[in-house]
Short mmCIF file of C-alpha atoms and ligand atoms in Angstrom, two decimals:
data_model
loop_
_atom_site.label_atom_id
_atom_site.label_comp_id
_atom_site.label_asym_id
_atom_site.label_seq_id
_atom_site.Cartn_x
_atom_site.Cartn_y
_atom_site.Cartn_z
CA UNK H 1 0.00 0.00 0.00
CA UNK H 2 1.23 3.48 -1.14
CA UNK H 3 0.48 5.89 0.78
CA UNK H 4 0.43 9.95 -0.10
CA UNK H 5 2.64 11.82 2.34
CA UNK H 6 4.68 13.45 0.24
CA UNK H 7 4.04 17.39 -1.32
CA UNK H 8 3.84 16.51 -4.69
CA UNK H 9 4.81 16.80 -8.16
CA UNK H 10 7.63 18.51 -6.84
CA UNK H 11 8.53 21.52 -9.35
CA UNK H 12 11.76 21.21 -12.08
CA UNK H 13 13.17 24.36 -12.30
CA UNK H 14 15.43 25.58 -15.17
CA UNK H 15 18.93 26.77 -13.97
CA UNK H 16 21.86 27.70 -15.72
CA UNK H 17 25.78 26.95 -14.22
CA UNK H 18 28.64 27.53 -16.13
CA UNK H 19 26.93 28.35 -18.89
CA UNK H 20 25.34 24.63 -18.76
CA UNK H 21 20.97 24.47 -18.30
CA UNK H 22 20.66 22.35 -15.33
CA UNK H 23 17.53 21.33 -14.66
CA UNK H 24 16.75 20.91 -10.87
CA UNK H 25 13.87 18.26 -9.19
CA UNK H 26 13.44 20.18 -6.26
CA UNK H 27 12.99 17.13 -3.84
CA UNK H 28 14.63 18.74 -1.14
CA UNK H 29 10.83 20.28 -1.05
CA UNK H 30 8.90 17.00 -0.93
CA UNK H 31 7.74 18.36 2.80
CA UNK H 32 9.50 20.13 5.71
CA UNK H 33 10.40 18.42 8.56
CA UNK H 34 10.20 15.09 6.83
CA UNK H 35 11.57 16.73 3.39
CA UNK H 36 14.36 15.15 0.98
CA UNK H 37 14.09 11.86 -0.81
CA UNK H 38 13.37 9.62 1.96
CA UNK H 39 9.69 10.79 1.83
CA UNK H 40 9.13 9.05 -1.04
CA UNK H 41 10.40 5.44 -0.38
CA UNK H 42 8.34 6.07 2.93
CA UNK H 43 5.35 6.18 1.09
CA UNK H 44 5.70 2.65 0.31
CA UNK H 45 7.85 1.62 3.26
CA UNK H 46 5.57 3.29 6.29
CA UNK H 47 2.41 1.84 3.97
CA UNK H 48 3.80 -1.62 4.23
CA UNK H 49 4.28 -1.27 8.19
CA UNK H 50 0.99 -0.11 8.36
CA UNK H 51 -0.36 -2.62 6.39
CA UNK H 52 1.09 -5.14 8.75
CA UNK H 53 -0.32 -3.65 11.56
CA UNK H 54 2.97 -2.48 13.26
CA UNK H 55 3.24 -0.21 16.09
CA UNK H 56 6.71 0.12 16.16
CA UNK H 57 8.91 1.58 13.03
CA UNK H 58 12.87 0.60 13.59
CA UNK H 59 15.59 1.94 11.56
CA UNK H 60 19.21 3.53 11.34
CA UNK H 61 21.57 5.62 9.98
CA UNK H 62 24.50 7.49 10.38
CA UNK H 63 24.13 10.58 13.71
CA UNK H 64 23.18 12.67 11.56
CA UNK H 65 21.04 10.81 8.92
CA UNK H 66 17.96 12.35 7.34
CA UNK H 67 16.52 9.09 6.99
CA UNK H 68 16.12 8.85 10.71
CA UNK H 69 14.53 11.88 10.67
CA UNK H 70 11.99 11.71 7.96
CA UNK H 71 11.33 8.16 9.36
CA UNK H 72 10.95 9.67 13.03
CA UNK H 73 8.54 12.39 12.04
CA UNK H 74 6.54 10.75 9.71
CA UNK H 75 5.94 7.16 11.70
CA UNK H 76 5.03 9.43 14.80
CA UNK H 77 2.16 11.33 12.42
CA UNK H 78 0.90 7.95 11.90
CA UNK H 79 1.01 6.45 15.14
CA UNK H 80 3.97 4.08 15.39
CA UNK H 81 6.37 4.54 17.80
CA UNK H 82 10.07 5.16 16.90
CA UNK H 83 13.62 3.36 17.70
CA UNK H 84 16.52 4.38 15.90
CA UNK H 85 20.21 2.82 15.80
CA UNK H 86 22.30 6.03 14.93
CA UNK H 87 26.14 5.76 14.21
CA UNK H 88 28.23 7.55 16.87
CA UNK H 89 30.13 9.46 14.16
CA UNK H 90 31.67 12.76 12.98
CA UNK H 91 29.43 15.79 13.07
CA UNK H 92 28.56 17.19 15.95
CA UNK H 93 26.00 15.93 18.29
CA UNK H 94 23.50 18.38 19.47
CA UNK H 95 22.58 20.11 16.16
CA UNK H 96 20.25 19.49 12.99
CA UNK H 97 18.82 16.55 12.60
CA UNK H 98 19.66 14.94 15.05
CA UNK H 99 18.75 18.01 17.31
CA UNK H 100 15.45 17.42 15.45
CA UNK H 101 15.50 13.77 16.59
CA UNK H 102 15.83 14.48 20.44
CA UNK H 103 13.05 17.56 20.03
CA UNK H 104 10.59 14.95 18.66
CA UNK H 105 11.79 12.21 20.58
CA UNK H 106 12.26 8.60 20.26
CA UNK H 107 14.41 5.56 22.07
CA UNK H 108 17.47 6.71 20.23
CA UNK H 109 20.36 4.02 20.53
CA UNK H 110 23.82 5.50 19.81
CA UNK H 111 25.83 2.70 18.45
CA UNK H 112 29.71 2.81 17.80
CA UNK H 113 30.93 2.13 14.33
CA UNK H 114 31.67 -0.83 15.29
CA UNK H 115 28.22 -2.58 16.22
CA UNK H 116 26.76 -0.85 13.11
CA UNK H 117 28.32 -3.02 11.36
CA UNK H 118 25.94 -5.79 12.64
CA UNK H 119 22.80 -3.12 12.72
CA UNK H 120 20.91 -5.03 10.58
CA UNK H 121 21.26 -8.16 13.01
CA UNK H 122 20.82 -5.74 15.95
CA UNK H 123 17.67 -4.22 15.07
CA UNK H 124 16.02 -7.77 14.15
CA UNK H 125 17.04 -8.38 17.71
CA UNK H 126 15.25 -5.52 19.25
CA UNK H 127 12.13 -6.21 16.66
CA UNK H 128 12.28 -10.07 18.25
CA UNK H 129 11.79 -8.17 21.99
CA UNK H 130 9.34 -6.30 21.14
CA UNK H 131 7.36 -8.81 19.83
CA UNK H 132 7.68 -10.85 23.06
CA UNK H 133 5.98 -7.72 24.72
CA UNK H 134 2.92 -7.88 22.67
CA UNK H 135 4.35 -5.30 20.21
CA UNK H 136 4.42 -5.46 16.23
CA UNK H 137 7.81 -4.08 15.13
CA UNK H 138 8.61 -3.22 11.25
CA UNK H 139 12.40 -2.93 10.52
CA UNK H 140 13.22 -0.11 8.05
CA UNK H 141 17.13 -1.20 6.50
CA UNK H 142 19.19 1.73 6.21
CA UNK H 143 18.67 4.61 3.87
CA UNK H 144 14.81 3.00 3.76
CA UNK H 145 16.58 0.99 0.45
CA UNK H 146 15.23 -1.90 -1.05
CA UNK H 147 13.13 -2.56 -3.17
CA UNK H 148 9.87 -1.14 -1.60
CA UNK H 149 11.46 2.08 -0.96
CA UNK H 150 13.22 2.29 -4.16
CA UNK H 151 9.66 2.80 -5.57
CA UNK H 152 8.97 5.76 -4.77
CA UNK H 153 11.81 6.75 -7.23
CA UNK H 154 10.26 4.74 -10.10
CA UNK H 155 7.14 6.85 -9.50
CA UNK H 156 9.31 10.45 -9.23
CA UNK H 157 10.69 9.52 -12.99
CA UNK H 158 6.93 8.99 -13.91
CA UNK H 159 6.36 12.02 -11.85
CA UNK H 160 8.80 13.82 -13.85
CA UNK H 161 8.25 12.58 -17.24
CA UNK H 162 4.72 14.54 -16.55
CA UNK H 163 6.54 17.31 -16.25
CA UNK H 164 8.62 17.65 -18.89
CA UNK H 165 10.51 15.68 -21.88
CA UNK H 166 13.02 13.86 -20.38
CA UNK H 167 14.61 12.70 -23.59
CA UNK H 168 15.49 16.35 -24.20
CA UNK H 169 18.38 16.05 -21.46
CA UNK H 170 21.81 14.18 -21.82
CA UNK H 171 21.10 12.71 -18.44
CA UNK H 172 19.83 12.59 -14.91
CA UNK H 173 22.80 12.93 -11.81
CA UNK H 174 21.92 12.03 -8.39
CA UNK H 175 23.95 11.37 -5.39
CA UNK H 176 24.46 7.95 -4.29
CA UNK H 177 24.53 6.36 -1.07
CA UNK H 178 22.57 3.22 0.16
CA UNK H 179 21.78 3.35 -3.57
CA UNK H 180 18.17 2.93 -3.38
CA UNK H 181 17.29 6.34 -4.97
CA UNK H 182 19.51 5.65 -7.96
CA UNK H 183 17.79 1.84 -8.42
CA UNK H 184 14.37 3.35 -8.18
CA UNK H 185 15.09 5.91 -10.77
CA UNK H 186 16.86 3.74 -13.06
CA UNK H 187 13.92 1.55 -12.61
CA UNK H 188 11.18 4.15 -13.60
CA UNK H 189 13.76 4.73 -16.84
CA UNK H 190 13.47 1.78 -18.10
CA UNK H 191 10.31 0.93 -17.30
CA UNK H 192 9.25 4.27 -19.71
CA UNK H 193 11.85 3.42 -22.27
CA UNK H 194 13.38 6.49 -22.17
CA UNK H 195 16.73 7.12 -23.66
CA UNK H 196 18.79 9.25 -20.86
CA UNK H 197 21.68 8.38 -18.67
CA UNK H 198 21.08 8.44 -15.27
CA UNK H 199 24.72 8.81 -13.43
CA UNK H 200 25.35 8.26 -9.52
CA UNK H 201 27.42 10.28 -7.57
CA UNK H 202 29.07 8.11 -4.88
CA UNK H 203 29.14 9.66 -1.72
CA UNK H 204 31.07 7.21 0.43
CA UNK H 205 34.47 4.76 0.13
CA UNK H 206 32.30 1.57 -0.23
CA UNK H 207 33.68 -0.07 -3.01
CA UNK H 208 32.21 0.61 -6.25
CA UNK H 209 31.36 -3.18 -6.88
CA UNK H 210 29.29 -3.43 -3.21
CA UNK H 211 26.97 -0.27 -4.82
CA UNK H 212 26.43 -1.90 -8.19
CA UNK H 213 25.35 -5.24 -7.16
CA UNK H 214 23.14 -3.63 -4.07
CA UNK H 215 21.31 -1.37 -7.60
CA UNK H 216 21.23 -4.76 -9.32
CA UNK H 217 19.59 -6.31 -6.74
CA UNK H 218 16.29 -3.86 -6.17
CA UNK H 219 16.23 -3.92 -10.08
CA UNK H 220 16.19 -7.81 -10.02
CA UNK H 221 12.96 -7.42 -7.35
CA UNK H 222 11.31 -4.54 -9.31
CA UNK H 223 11.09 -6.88 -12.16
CA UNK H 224 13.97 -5.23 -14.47
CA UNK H 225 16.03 -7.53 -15.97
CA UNK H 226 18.57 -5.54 -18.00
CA UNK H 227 20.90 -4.02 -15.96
CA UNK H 228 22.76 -2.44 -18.04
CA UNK H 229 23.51 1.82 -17.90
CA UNK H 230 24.63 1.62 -14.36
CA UNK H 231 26.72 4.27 -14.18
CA UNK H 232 28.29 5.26 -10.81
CA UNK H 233 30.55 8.02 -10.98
CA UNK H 234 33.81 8.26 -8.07
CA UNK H 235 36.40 10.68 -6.88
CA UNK H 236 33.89 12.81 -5.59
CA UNK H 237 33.53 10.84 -2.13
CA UNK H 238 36.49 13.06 -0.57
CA UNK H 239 37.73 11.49 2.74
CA UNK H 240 34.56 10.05 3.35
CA UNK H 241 31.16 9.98 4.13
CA UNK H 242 30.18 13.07 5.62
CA UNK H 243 33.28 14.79 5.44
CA UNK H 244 32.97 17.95 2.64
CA UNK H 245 35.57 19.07 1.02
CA UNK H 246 36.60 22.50 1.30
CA UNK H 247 35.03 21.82 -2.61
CA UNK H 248 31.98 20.95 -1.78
CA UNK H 249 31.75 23.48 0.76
CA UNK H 250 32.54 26.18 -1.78
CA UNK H 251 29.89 24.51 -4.46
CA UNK H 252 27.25 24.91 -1.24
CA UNK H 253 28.37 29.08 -1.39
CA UNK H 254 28.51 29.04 -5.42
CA UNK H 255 25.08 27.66 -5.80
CA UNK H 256 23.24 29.49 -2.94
CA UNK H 257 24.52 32.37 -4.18
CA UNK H 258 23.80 32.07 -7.47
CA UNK H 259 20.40 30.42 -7.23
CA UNK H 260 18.90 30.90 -3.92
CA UNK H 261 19.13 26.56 -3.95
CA UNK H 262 20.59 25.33 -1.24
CA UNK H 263 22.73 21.93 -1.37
CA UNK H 264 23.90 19.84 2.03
CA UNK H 265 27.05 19.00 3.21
CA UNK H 266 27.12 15.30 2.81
CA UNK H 267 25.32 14.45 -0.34
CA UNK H 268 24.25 17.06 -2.88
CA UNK H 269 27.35 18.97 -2.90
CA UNK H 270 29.37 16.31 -4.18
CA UNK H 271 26.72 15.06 -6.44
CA UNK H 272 26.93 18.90 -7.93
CA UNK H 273 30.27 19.38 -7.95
CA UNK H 274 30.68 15.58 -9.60
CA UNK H 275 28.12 16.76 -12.14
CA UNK H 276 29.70 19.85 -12.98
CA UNK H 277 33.25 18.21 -13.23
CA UNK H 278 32.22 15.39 -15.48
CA UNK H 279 29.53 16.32 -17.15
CA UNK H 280 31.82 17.18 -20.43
CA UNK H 281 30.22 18.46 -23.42
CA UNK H 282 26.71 17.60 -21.67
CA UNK H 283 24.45 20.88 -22.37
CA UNK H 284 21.25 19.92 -20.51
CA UNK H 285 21.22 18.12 -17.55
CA UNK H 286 18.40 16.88 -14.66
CA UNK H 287 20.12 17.32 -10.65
CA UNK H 288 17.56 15.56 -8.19
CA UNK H 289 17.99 17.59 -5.40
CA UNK H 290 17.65 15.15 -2.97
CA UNK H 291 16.97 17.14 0.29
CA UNK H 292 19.31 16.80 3.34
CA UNK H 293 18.88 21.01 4.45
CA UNK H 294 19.35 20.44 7.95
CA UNK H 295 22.77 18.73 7.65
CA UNK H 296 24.18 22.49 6.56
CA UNK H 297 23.19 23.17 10.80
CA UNK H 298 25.69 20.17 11.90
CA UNK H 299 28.68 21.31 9.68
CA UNK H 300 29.22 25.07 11.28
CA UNK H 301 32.50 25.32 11.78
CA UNK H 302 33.25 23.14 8.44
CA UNK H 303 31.28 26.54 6.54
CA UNK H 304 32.79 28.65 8.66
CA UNK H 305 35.75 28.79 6.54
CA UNK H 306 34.19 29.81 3.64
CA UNK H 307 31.61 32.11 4.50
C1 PLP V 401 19.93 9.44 1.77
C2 PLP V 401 20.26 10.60 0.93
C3 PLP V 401 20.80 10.43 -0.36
C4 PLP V 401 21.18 9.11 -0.93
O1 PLP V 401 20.10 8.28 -1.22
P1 PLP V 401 20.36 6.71 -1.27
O2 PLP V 401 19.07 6.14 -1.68
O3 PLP V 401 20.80 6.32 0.13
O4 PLP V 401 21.46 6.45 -2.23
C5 PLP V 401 21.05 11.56 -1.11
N1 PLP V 401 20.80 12.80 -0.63
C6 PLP V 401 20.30 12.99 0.61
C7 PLP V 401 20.10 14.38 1.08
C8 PLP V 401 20.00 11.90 1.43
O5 PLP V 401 19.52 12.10 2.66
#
């Protein structure tokens, strides 16, 4: 079951950078509190809980992850209760979203890097307690990506191919992380036959190989057997995930000042700045802006150098 949480068809505004028309999907405007692309696999994702009858929504992410957020706001709206495995990691503690997290509450577990290795395990664990207490727990994998999730970015390219001819632009970029987002969009590509590129900016070290066959897996379950055109673009990751570059940090000024759009810290600004770098002789492009605002609050003193 889908269901409609999300403030939709988000608009595609025409921009122009270095003399190059990029088009933008403005999903960093899919909602407020709960805005970015995590909305939209939630649609599914929370739909499915629901349909199961949970109480209890489970998930993780890194301290700072918008997933966590979006999940915590929007499972709350709908009556589940929250618990969230966050990453004790680099940026700061006490500011966006996870200052959002402890303002809306939940049982927030901080986890070292470590144990999040085994999250998966550990939150299967804490779904097996819960159960034993009477309660119905639904365990949200990280990023929301598989293949539920990863529909709600089949249905933004159908969105989006309402709103305008994709097949005019040399191809989609969007950043890449759990890779759901990219699977779902490649997904609603081929399932219109359209003939664009869609390119993923890796955000993270994870080998190249891990991402690919994690895409090629949701595409396998969304009933897509060619999986050819996955293109995942590197050398944009920097020293890691999370962890800007003074780069990115100066795309984040170049584009806010130019356009009034604002990219985050951890994943747009690469994904722009990979765009821009390799986008070659490319003259029209789509950017999903895929959200992530209130990471720009936990990286202060990163901006502070360039403001
Ligand atoms: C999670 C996230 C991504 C990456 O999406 P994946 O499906 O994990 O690859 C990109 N941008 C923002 C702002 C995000 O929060």
């Amino acid at each position: 079951m889908k269901l409609s949480l999300a403030r939709k068809p988000t608009p595609v505004e025409k921009h122009m950078f270095k003399g190059k028309e990029i088009w933008i999907k403005r999903d960093d405007m899919t909602d407020f509190i709960a805005s970015g692309n995590k909305i939209r696999k939630l649609e599914y994702l929370l739909g499915d809980a629901l349909e199961k009858k949970s109480d209890v929504v489970i998930t993780c992410g890194a301290l700072q992850s918008n997933h966590a957020r979006a999940t915590n706001y929007l499972s709350k709206r709908l009556g589940m209760d929250v618990v969230l495995y966050l990453k004790d990691w680099y940026p700061g503690k006490d500011s966006g979203n996870f200052l959002l997290n402890k303002l809306m509450g939940a049982e927030i577990n901080i986890i070292t890097p470590e144990e999040y290795e085994k999250v998966d395990e550990i939150m299967k664990e804490k779904a097996r307690e819960l159960e034993k207490e009477g309660k119905r727990a639904y365990v949200i994998p990280e990023g929301g990506s598989n293949y539920i999730g990863s529909k709600g970015y089949e249905d933004a390219i159908f969105e989006m191919s309402r709103q305008v001819d994709l097949e005019d632009f040399d191809a989609i970029y969007v950043a890449t992380s759990s890779a759901g987002t990219y699977a779902g969009i490649l997904s609603g590509v081929k399932k219109l036959n359209l003939k664009i590129e869609v390119r993923g900016v890796v955000v993270h070290k994870k080998p190249t190989e891990v991402v690919r066959e994690k895409i090629e897996g949701i595409l396998y379950q969304l009933g897509v057997e060619d999986h050819s055109g996955i293109n995942l673009i590197r050398g944009f990751e920097g020293k890691d995930y999370a962890y800007p570059s003074e780069e990115d940090l100066k795309v984040i000024k170049y584009v806010a000042s130019e356009s009034g759009v604002f990219l985050d810290p951890v994943y747009t600004a690469k994904a722009f700045r990979g765009m821009l770098e390799t986008m070659g002789d490319q003259e029209r492009v789509v950017f999903i802006h895929t959200g992530g605002t209130f990471g720009l609050f936990a990286q202060i003193e990163a901006l502070e150098g360039i403001i």
